[in-house]
PDB file of C-alpha atoms in Angstrom:
ATOM      1  CA  MET W  17      27.572 -11.253  -7.908  1.00 48.00           C
ATOM      2  CA  THR W  18      24.628 -12.266  -5.685  1.00 57.00           C
ATOM      3  CA  ALA W  19      22.179 -14.714  -7.326  1.00 62.00           C
ATOM      4  CA  PRO W  20      18.642 -13.382  -7.803  1.00 67.00           C
ATOM      5  CA  ASP W  21      16.207 -14.322  -5.071  1.00 78.00           C
ATOM      6  CA  PRO W  22      13.813 -16.842  -6.699  1.00 82.00           C
ATOM      7  CA  ILE W  23      10.861 -15.564  -4.658  1.00 80.00           C
ATOM      8  CA  ILE W  24      11.535 -11.993  -5.761  1.00 84.00           C
ATOM      9  CA  GLU W  25      11.930 -13.093  -9.387  1.00 88.00           C
ATOM     10  CA  GLN W  26       8.658 -15.015  -9.191  1.00 87.00           C
ATOM     11  CA  GLU W  27       6.933 -11.937  -7.742  1.00 88.00           C
ATOM     12  CA  ARG W  28       8.493  -9.693 -10.440  1.00 91.00           C
ATOM     13  CA  ALA W  29       7.193 -11.966 -13.241  1.00 92.00           C
ATOM     14  CA  HIS W  30       3.747 -12.100 -11.639  1.00 88.00           C
ATOM     15  CA  GLU W  31       3.603  -8.304 -11.193  1.00 93.00           C
ATOM     16  CA  ASN W  32       4.758  -7.580 -14.772  1.00 95.00           C
ATOM     17  CA  ALA W  33       2.192  -9.944 -16.253  1.00 94.00           C
ATOM     18  CA  TRP W  34      -0.577  -8.589 -14.038  1.00 92.00           C
ATOM     19  CA  TYR W  35       0.147  -4.893 -14.668  1.00 95.00           C
ATOM     20  CA  THR W  36       0.355  -5.557 -18.389  1.00 96.00           C
ATOM     21  CA  ARG W  37      -3.112  -7.040 -18.342  1.00 94.00           C
ATOM     22  CA  ALA W  38      -4.458  -4.350 -15.999  1.00 93.00           C
ATOM     23  CA  LEU W  39      -3.206  -1.571 -18.251  1.00 95.00           C
ATOM     24  CA  GLU W  40      -4.739  -3.194 -21.318  1.00 95.00           C
ATOM     25  CA  GLU W  41      -8.092  -3.482 -19.510  1.00 92.00           C
ATOM     26  CA  ARG W  42      -7.733   0.049 -17.997  1.00 93.00           C
ATOM     27  CA  PHE W  43      -8.352  -1.624 -14.656  1.00 90.00           C
ATOM     28  CA  PHE W  44      -7.280   1.227 -12.429  1.00 92.00           C
ATOM     29  CA  GLU W  45      -9.192   3.849 -14.360  1.00 93.00           C
ATOM     30  CA  ARG W  46     -12.496   2.589 -12.943  1.00 94.00           C
ATOM     31  CA  GLU W  47     -14.455   4.911 -10.741  1.00 96.00           C
ATOM     32  CA  GLY W  48     -14.194   2.559  -7.776  1.00 96.00           C
ATOM     33  CA  PHE W  49     -10.417   2.745  -7.801  1.00 96.00           C
ATOM     34  CA  ARG W  50     -10.353   6.480  -8.219  1.00 96.00           C
ATOM     35  CA  GLN W  51     -12.491   6.922  -5.145  1.00 97.00           C
ATOM     36  CA  LEU W  52     -10.527   4.247  -3.256  1.00 97.00           C
ATOM     37  CA  VAL W  53      -7.220   6.080  -3.900  1.00 97.00           C
ATOM     38  CA  ALA W  54      -8.741   9.351  -2.709  1.00 97.00           C
ATOM     39  CA  TRP W  55     -10.117   7.560   0.399  1.00 98.00           C
ATOM     40  CA  ASN W  56      -6.698   6.007   1.160  1.00 98.00           C
ATOM     41  CA  VAL W  57      -4.877   9.305   0.640  1.00 98.00           C
ATOM     42  CA  ALA W  58      -7.233  11.010   3.093  1.00 98.00           C
ATOM     43  CA  ALA W  59      -6.662   8.244   5.652  1.00 98.00           C
ATOM     44  CA  PHE W  60      -2.890   8.615   5.220  1.00 98.00           C
ATOM     45  CA  ARG W  61      -2.969  12.394   5.626  1.00 98.00           C
ATOM     46  CA  ARG W  62      -5.040  12.141   8.784  1.00 97.00           C
ATOM     47  CA  GLN W  63      -2.317  10.040  10.384  1.00 98.00           C
ATOM     48  CA  VAL W  64       0.850  11.596   8.854  1.00 98.00           C
ATOM     49  CA  PRO W  65       1.084  15.384   8.712  1.00 96.00           C
ATOM     50  CA  LEU W  66       2.987  16.485   5.641  1.00 98.00           C
ATOM     51  CA  ARG W  67       5.165  19.553   5.077  1.00 97.00           C
ATOM     52  CA  ARG W  68       6.730  21.072   1.987  1.00 98.00           C
ATOM     53  CA  ASP W  69      10.262  20.275   3.182  1.00 98.00           C
ATOM     54  CA  MET W  70       9.680  16.534   3.639  1.00 98.00           C
ATOM     55  CA  ARG W  71      11.339  13.687   1.790  1.00 98.00           C
ATOM     56  CA  LEU W  72       9.271  10.525   1.437  1.00 99.00           C
ATOM     57  CA  LEU W  73      10.021   6.901   0.476  1.00 98.00           C
ATOM     58  CA  SER W  74       7.292   4.932  -1.258  1.00 98.00           C
ATOM     59  CA  ILE W  75       7.614   1.137  -1.103  1.00 98.00           C
ATOM     60  CA  GLY W  76       5.817  -0.598  -3.947  1.00 97.00           C
ATOM     61  CA  ALA W  77       4.642   2.441  -5.835  1.00 97.00           C
ATOM     62  CA  GLY W  78       2.780   0.597  -8.537  1.00 96.00           C
ATOM     63  CA  LEU W  79       1.485   2.985 -11.222  1.00 97.00           C
ATOM     64  CA  GLY W  80       2.225   6.031  -9.100  1.00 98.00           C
ATOM     65  CA  ASP W  81      -1.309   6.881  -7.965  1.00 97.00           C
ATOM     66  CA  TYR W  82      -0.281   7.883  -4.480  1.00 98.00           C
ATOM     67  CA  GLU W  83       2.770   9.743  -5.693  1.00 98.00           C
ATOM     68  CA  LEU W  84       0.593  11.782  -8.055  1.00 98.00           C
ATOM     69  CA  ALA W  85      -1.503  12.808  -5.056  1.00 98.00           C
ATOM     70  CA  LEU W  86       1.284  13.406  -2.539  1.00 98.00           C
ATOM     71  CA  ALA W  87       4.135  14.878  -4.612  1.00 98.00           C
ATOM     72  CA  PRO W  88       2.630  18.382  -4.801  1.00 98.00           C
ATOM     73  CA  LEU W  89       2.616  18.492  -0.963  1.00 98.00           C
ATOM     74  CA  VAL W  90       6.267  17.557  -0.208  1.00 98.00           C
ATOM     75  CA  ALA W  91       9.841  18.262  -1.322  1.00 98.00           C
ATOM     76  CA  HIS W  92      10.640  14.874  -2.878  1.00 98.00           C
ATOM     77  CA  ILE W  93       9.416  11.271  -3.122  1.00 98.00           C
ATOM     78  CA  THR W  94      11.634   8.289  -3.901  1.00 98.00           C
ATOM     79  CA  ALA W  95       9.330   5.627  -5.273  1.00 98.00           C
ATOM     80  CA  VAL W  96      10.553   2.020  -5.490  1.00 98.00           C
ATOM     81  CA  GLU W  97       8.611  -0.576  -7.486  1.00 98.00           C
ATOM     82  CA  LEU W  98       9.566  -4.133  -8.443  1.00 96.00           C
ATOM     83  CA  SER W  99       7.691  -4.264 -11.770  1.00 97.00           C
ATOM     84  CA  GLU W 100       9.345  -2.739 -14.846  1.00 97.00           C
ATOM     85  CA  THR W 101       5.924  -2.454 -16.440  1.00 97.00           C
ATOM     86  CA  ALA W 102       4.530  -0.437 -13.549  1.00 98.00           C
ATOM     87  CA  THR W 103       7.530   1.856 -13.199  1.00 98.00           C
ATOM     88  CA  ALA W 104       7.525   2.744 -16.884  1.00 98.00           C
ATOM     89  CA  THR W 105       3.865   3.773 -16.619  1.00 98.00           C
ATOM     90  CA  ALA W 106       4.408   5.629 -13.354  1.00 98.00           C
ATOM     91  CA  ARG W 107       7.187   7.710 -14.918  1.00 98.00           C
ATOM     92  CA  GLN W 108       4.939   8.546 -17.879  1.00 98.00           C
ATOM     93  CA  ARG W 109       2.046   9.587 -15.668  1.00 98.00           C
ATOM     94  CA  LEU W 110       4.203  11.721 -13.358  1.00 98.00           C
ATOM     95  CA  ALA W 111       5.812  13.455 -16.354  1.00 98.00           C
ATOM     96  CA  ALA W 112       2.403  14.109 -17.919  1.00 98.00           C
ATOM     97  CA  ALA W 113       1.317  15.692 -14.618  1.00 98.00           C
ATOM     98  CA  GLY W 114       4.383  17.940 -14.660  1.00 98.00           C
ATOM     99  CA  LEU W 115       5.754  16.505 -11.423  1.00 98.00           C
ATOM    100  CA  ASP W 116       9.566  16.517 -11.339  1.00 97.00           C
ATOM    101  CA  ASN W 117      10.071  15.811  -7.622  1.00 98.00           C
ATOM    102  CA  VAL W 118       9.533  12.035  -7.796  1.00 98.00           C
ATOM    103  CA  THR W 119      12.381   9.647  -8.506  1.00 98.00           C
ATOM    104  CA  VAL W 120      11.084   6.234  -9.625  1.00 98.00           C
ATOM    105  CA  ILE W 121      13.407   3.279  -9.020  1.00 98.00           C
ATOM    106  CA  THR W 122      12.872  -0.172 -10.528  1.00 97.00           C
ATOM    107  CA  GLY W 123      13.913  -3.092  -8.346  1.00 96.00           C
ATOM    108  CA  PRO W 124      13.426  -4.906  -5.039  1.00 95.00           C
ATOM    109  CA  ILE W 125      13.084  -2.612  -2.046  1.00 96.00           C
ATOM    110  CA  ASP W 126      15.333  -4.717   0.198  1.00 92.00           C
ATOM    111  CA  THR W 127      18.362  -4.312  -2.081  1.00 93.00           C
ATOM    112  CA  GLN W 128      18.287  -0.511  -2.077  1.00 96.00           C
ATOM    113  CA  ALA W 129      21.258   1.259  -0.456  1.00 93.00           C
ATOM    114  CA  PHE W 130      19.699   4.409   0.964  1.00 98.00           C
ATOM    115  CA  ASP W 131      21.673   6.399   3.485  1.00 97.00           C
ATOM    116  CA  ARG W 132      20.739   6.242   7.093  1.00 97.00           C
ATOM    117  CA  ALA W 133      17.977   8.752   8.084  1.00 98.00           C
ATOM    118  CA  SER W 134      17.279   9.702   4.458  1.00 98.00           C
ATOM    119  CA  PHE W 135      13.505  10.062   4.768  1.00 98.00           C
ATOM    120  CA  ASP W 136      10.976  11.876   6.915  1.00 98.00           C
ATOM    121  CA  VAL W 137       8.216   9.390   6.040  1.00 98.00           C
ATOM    122  CA  VAL W 138       8.366   5.836   4.715  1.00 98.00           C
ATOM    123  CA  TYR W 139       5.019   4.528   3.408  1.00 98.00           C
ATOM    124  CA  ALA W 140       3.759   1.338   1.751  1.00 98.00           C
ATOM    125  CA  MET W 141       0.244   1.100   0.395  1.00 98.00           C
ATOM    126  CA  GLY W 142      -0.897  -2.549   0.198  1.00 95.00           C
ATOM    127  CA  VAL W 143       2.627  -3.944  -0.115  1.00 95.00           C
ATOM    128  CA  PHE W 144       3.823  -5.660   3.061  1.00 96.00           C
ATOM    129  CA  HIS W 145       1.461  -8.605   2.669  1.00 93.00           C
ATOM    130  CA  HIS W 146       3.498  -9.561  -0.470  1.00 91.00           C
ATOM    131  CA  PHE W 147       6.472 -10.473   1.736  1.00 91.00           C
ATOM    132  CA  LEU W 148       7.157 -13.636   3.682  1.00 90.00           C
ATOM    133  CA  PRO W 149       7.453 -13.084   7.451  1.00 93.00           C
ATOM    134  CA  GLU W 150      11.242 -13.044   7.610  1.00 94.00           C
ATOM    135  CA  GLN W 151      11.438 -10.727   4.601  1.00 93.00           C
ATOM    136  CA  ARG W 152       8.942  -8.406   6.284  1.00 95.00           C
ATOM    137  CA  ARG W 153      10.905  -8.266   9.540  1.00 97.00           C
ATOM    138  CA  ARG W 154      14.138  -7.468   7.704  1.00 97.00           C
ATOM    139  CA  LEU W 155      12.410  -4.762   5.701  1.00 97.00           C
ATOM    140  CA  LEU W 156      11.015  -3.192   8.860  1.00 98.00           C
ATOM    141  CA  ALA W 157      14.544  -2.986  10.237  1.00 98.00           C
ATOM    142  CA  GLN W 158      15.720  -1.345   6.995  1.00 98.00           C
ATOM    143  CA  CYS W 159      12.841   1.121   7.150  1.00 98.00           C
ATOM    144  CA  HIS W 160      13.867   2.023  10.709  1.00 98.00           C
ATOM    145  CA  ASP W 161      17.375   2.728   9.493  1.00 98.00           C
ATOM    146  CA  TRP W 162      16.175   4.823   6.546  1.00 98.00           C
ATOM    147  CA  THR W 163      13.800   6.976   8.587  1.00 98.00           C
ATOM    148  CA  ARG W 164      15.096  10.086  10.348  1.00 98.00           C
ATOM    149  CA  ALA W 165      14.587  10.548  14.092  1.00 97.00           C
ATOM    150  CA  GLY W 166      11.060  11.759  14.667  1.00 97.00           C
ATOM    151  CA  GLY W 167       9.943  10.551  11.243  1.00 98.00           C
ATOM    152  CA  SER W 168       7.021   8.241  10.493  1.00 98.00           C
ATOM    153  CA  LEU W 169       6.295   4.788   9.106  1.00 98.00           C
ATOM    154  CA  TYR W 170       2.914   4.117   7.467  1.00 98.00           C
ATOM    155  CA  VAL W 171       2.008   0.632   6.312  1.00 98.00           C
ATOM    156  CA  ARG W 172      -1.457  -0.190   4.950  1.00 98.00           C
ATOM    157  CA  ASP W 173      -2.458  -3.810   4.244  1.00 96.00           C
ATOM    158  CA  PRO W 174      -5.367  -6.294   4.258  1.00 94.00           C
ATOM    159  CA  ASN W 175      -6.548  -7.113   7.774  1.00 95.00           C
ATOM    160  CA  ALA W 176      -6.465 -10.841   8.534  1.00 91.00           C
ATOM    161  CA  ARG W 177      -8.821 -10.173  11.477  1.00 91.00           C
ATOM    162  CA  GLY W 178     -11.343  -8.335   9.298  1.00 90.00           C
ATOM    163  CA  LEU W 179     -14.900  -9.669   8.989  1.00 84.00           C
ATOM    164  CA  LEU W 180     -14.956  -9.975   5.201  1.00 77.00           C
ATOM    165  CA  ARG W 181     -11.415 -11.357   5.137  1.00 69.00           C
ATOM    166  CA  ARG W 182     -12.376 -14.135   7.526  1.00 66.00           C
ATOM    167  CA  VAL W 183     -15.548 -15.023   5.627  1.00 65.00           C
ATOM    168  CA  LEU W 184     -14.549 -14.467   1.984  1.00 65.00           C
ATOM    169  CA  GLU W 185     -10.725 -14.582   1.751  1.00 62.00           C
ATOM    170  CA  GLY W 186     -10.602 -17.990   0.051  1.00 62.00           C
ATOM    171  CA  TRP W 187     -13.344 -17.095  -2.418  1.00 55.00           C
ATOM    172  CA  PHE W 188     -11.715 -13.743  -3.191  1.00 56.00           C
ATOM    173  CA  ARG W 189      -8.326 -15.344  -3.866  1.00 56.00           C
ATOM    174  CA  ARG W 190      -9.904 -17.827  -6.260  1.00 57.00           C
ATOM    175  CA  ARG W 191     -11.774 -15.088  -8.090  1.00 55.00           C
ATOM    176  CA  SER W 192      -8.993 -12.475  -8.247  1.00 54.00           C
ATOM    177  CA  THR W 193      -5.901 -12.828 -10.428  1.00 52.00           C
ATOM    178  CA  VAL W 194      -3.954 -10.142  -8.581  1.00 52.00           C
ATOM    179  CA  HIS W 195      -2.640 -12.383  -5.808  1.00 50.00           C
ATOM    180  CA  ALA W 196       0.800 -13.976  -6.016  1.00 49.00           C
ATOM    181  CA  GLU W 197       1.287 -17.352  -4.313  1.00 55.00           C
ATOM    182  CA  GLN W 198       2.992 -16.080  -1.174  1.00 59.00           C
ATOM    183  CA  GLU W 199       0.533 -13.239  -0.469  1.00 73.00           C
ATOM    184  CA  ALA W 200      -1.504 -13.352   2.735  1.00 81.00           C
ATOM    185  CA  SER W 201      -3.521 -10.890   4.785  1.00 88.00           C
ATOM    186  CA  LEU W 202      -1.661  -9.567   7.837  1.00 94.00           C
ATOM    187  CA  ASP W 203      -2.504  -9.713  11.493  1.00 95.00           C
ATOM    188  CA  PRO W 204      -2.339  -6.048  12.609  1.00 96.00           C
ATOM    189  CA  LEU W 205      -1.361  -6.981  16.176  1.00 97.00           C
ATOM    190  CA  ALA W 206       1.518  -9.131  14.928  1.00 96.00           C
ATOM    191  CA  LEU W 207       2.732  -6.376  12.593  1.00 98.00           C
ATOM    192  CA  ARG W 208       2.638  -3.912  15.473  1.00 98.00           C
ATOM    193  CA  GLU W 209       4.915  -6.197  17.520  1.00 98.00           C
ATOM    194  CA  GLU W 210       7.266  -6.544  14.548  1.00 98.00           C
ATOM    195  CA  ALA W 211       7.487  -2.750  14.225  1.00 98.00           C
ATOM    196  CA  LEU W 212       8.379  -2.491  17.922  1.00 98.00           C
ATOM    197  CA  ALA W 213      11.036  -5.195  17.492  1.00 98.00           C
ATOM    198  CA  ALA W 214      12.519  -3.194  14.583  1.00 98.00           C
ATOM    199  CA  GLY W 215      12.904  -0.220  16.854  1.00 98.00           C
ATOM    200  CA  PHE W 216       9.883   1.938  15.960  1.00 98.00           C
ATOM    201  CA  ARG W 217       8.084   3.813  18.782  1.00 97.00           C
ATOM    202  CA  ASP W 218       4.427   4.343  19.603  1.00 96.00           C
ATOM    203  CA  PRO W 219       2.945   2.012  16.955  1.00 97.00           C
ATOM    204  CA  ARG W 220      -0.794   2.460  16.595  1.00 97.00           C
ATOM    205  CA  LEU W 221      -3.412   0.943  14.356  1.00 97.00           C
ATOM    206  CA  ASP W 222      -5.905   2.694  12.109  1.00 97.00           C
ATOM    207  CA  TYR W 223      -8.755   0.857  10.392  1.00 97.00           C
ATOM    208  CA  ILE W 224      -9.398   2.031   6.863  1.00 97.00           C
ATOM    209  CA  ASP W 225     -12.417   0.460   5.167  1.00 96.00           C
ATOM    210  CA  VAL W 226     -14.826  -2.476   5.238  1.00 94.00           C
ATOM    211  CA  ILE W 227     -16.281  -2.869   1.736  1.00 93.00           C
ATOM    212  CA  GLY W 228     -14.672   0.096  -0.073  1.00 95.00           C
ATOM    213  CA  GLY W 229     -11.275  -1.641  -0.302  1.00 93.00           C
ATOM    214  CA  PRO W 230     -12.286  -5.082  -1.623  1.00 89.00           C
ATOM    215  CA  LEU W 231     -15.185  -4.105  -3.944  1.00 91.00           C
ATOM    216  CA  PRO W 232     -13.267  -2.223  -6.663  1.00 93.00           C
ATOM    217  CA  TRP W 233     -11.353  -5.432  -7.378  1.00 87.00           C
ATOM    218  CA  LEU W 234     -14.613  -7.255  -7.996  1.00 84.00           C
ATOM    219  CA  VAL W 235     -17.185  -4.724  -9.223  1.00 89.00           C
ATOM    220  CA  ARG W 236     -16.688  -2.912 -12.532  1.00 90.00           C
ATOM    221  CA  SER W 237     -19.404  -0.269 -12.146  1.00 94.00           C
ATOM    222  CA  ASP W 238     -18.403   3.360 -12.903  1.00 94.00           C
ATOM    223  CA  SER W 239     -21.428   4.738 -11.121  1.00 96.00           C
ATOM    224  CA  ARG W 240     -20.252   7.563  -8.879  1.00 95.00           C
ATOM    225  CA  LEU W 241     -23.427   7.255  -6.838  1.00 96.00           C
ATOM    226  CA  LEU W 242     -22.715   3.592  -6.164  1.00 97.00           C
ATOM    227  CA  TRP W 243     -19.196   4.217  -4.936  1.00 97.00           C
ATOM    228  CA  ARG W 244     -20.233   7.189  -2.847  1.00 96.00           C
ATOM    229  CA  ALA W 245     -22.793   4.928  -1.189  1.00 97.00           C
ATOM    230  CA  VAL W 246     -20.112   2.228  -0.655  1.00 97.00           C
ATOM    231  CA  PHE W 247     -17.798   4.640   1.141  1.00 97.00           C
ATOM    232  CA  ALA W 248     -20.711   6.144   3.048  1.00 97.00           C
ATOM    233  CA  VAL W 249     -21.315   2.660   4.462  1.00 96.00           C
ATOM    234  CA  ASP W 250     -17.649   2.427   5.425  1.00 96.00           C
ATOM    235  CA  ARG W 251     -17.729   5.868   7.065  1.00 96.00           C
ATOM    236  CA  ALA W 252     -20.737   4.858   9.181  1.00 96.00           C
ATOM    237  CA  TRP W 253     -19.280   1.441  10.061  1.00 94.00           C
ATOM    238  CA  LEU W 254     -15.895   2.849  11.110  1.00 94.00           C
ATOM    239  CA  ALA W 255     -17.574   5.466  13.325  1.00 94.00           C
ATOM    240  CA  ILE W 256     -18.671   2.622  15.647  1.00 92.00           C
ATOM    241  CA  PRO W 257     -15.671   1.830  17.923  1.00 86.00           C
ATOM    242  CA  GLY W 258     -16.617  -1.784  18.506  1.00 85.00           C
ATOM    243  CA  LEU W 259     -16.762  -2.539  14.766  1.00 89.00           C
ATOM    244  CA  ARG W 260     -13.572  -0.798  13.632  1.00 91.00           C
ATOM    245  CA  ARG W 261     -11.321  -3.803  14.152  1.00 89.00           C
ATOM    246  CA  ALA W 262     -13.436  -5.817  11.712  1.00 91.00           C
ATOM    247  CA  ALA W 263     -12.286  -3.544   8.861  1.00 94.00           C
ATOM    248  CA  SER W 264     -10.925  -5.105   5.665  1.00 93.00           C
ATOM    249  CA  GLN W 265      -7.809  -2.921   5.623  1.00 96.00           C
ATOM    250  CA  PHE W 266      -5.734  -1.509   8.432  1.00 97.00           C
ATOM    251  CA  ALA W 267      -2.763   0.856   8.701  1.00 98.00           C
ATOM    252  CA  LEU W 268       0.154   0.642  11.061  1.00 98.00           C
ATOM    253  CA  VAL W 269       1.498   4.087  11.993  1.00 98.00           C
ATOM    254  CA  ALA W 270       4.711   4.387  13.977  1.00 98.00           C
ATOM    255  CA  ARG W 271       7.458   6.881  14.827  1.00 98.00           C
ATOM    256  CA  ARG W 272      11.231   6.522  14.505  1.00 97.00           C
TER     257      ARG W 272
END
């Protein structure tokens, strides 16, 4: 029997403790997060056309927010999440929504034994920056194997080249309790090269938000007007080509 990876076990303990506290505080029920999830889903759907016959793999599903939004649009989602606390809640939320086309698996993503070409789309929302570089490269190779020919990879993560990340990353990490020790923002250009090395084709970068991604972690306001204004700023900022690369989050989109 293979011994547990100490880094994975450390991450699991961190995630379980953090999700327990977040659920107690109803952290993800805040208006900022509701609007952020909707914003991220819209960005995903602009880049990855979905059909009713598609099978998706979600890496790091958390509490199932994205699965709740995407499951009605596709045939099936397999959602993998390391934290037992998160998966238990995700199953409850999906059942309450009457969604029976999502299978939630508890455990590390890199130990899953999916068949080759099992999925039309593999997506990860804010997950790859949890992995060390060598883990990330191995996982990209696995994702390539799991994705059918012509299928898509979508990876969204914090942008190490972003303006706010460069200026405030250290302060944000000190203030936020969500970060595990090994987490780090990702260089989108480096991730694009890693996707190419894993065998993916036509990798391109999309830039997602500037202040709308970081602020819900720091600001507790439930004012809808405030959050609409926040995302209006992001919409205006991202419409300027020269400023897009300074976004706080980016997405890598690639084809198998």
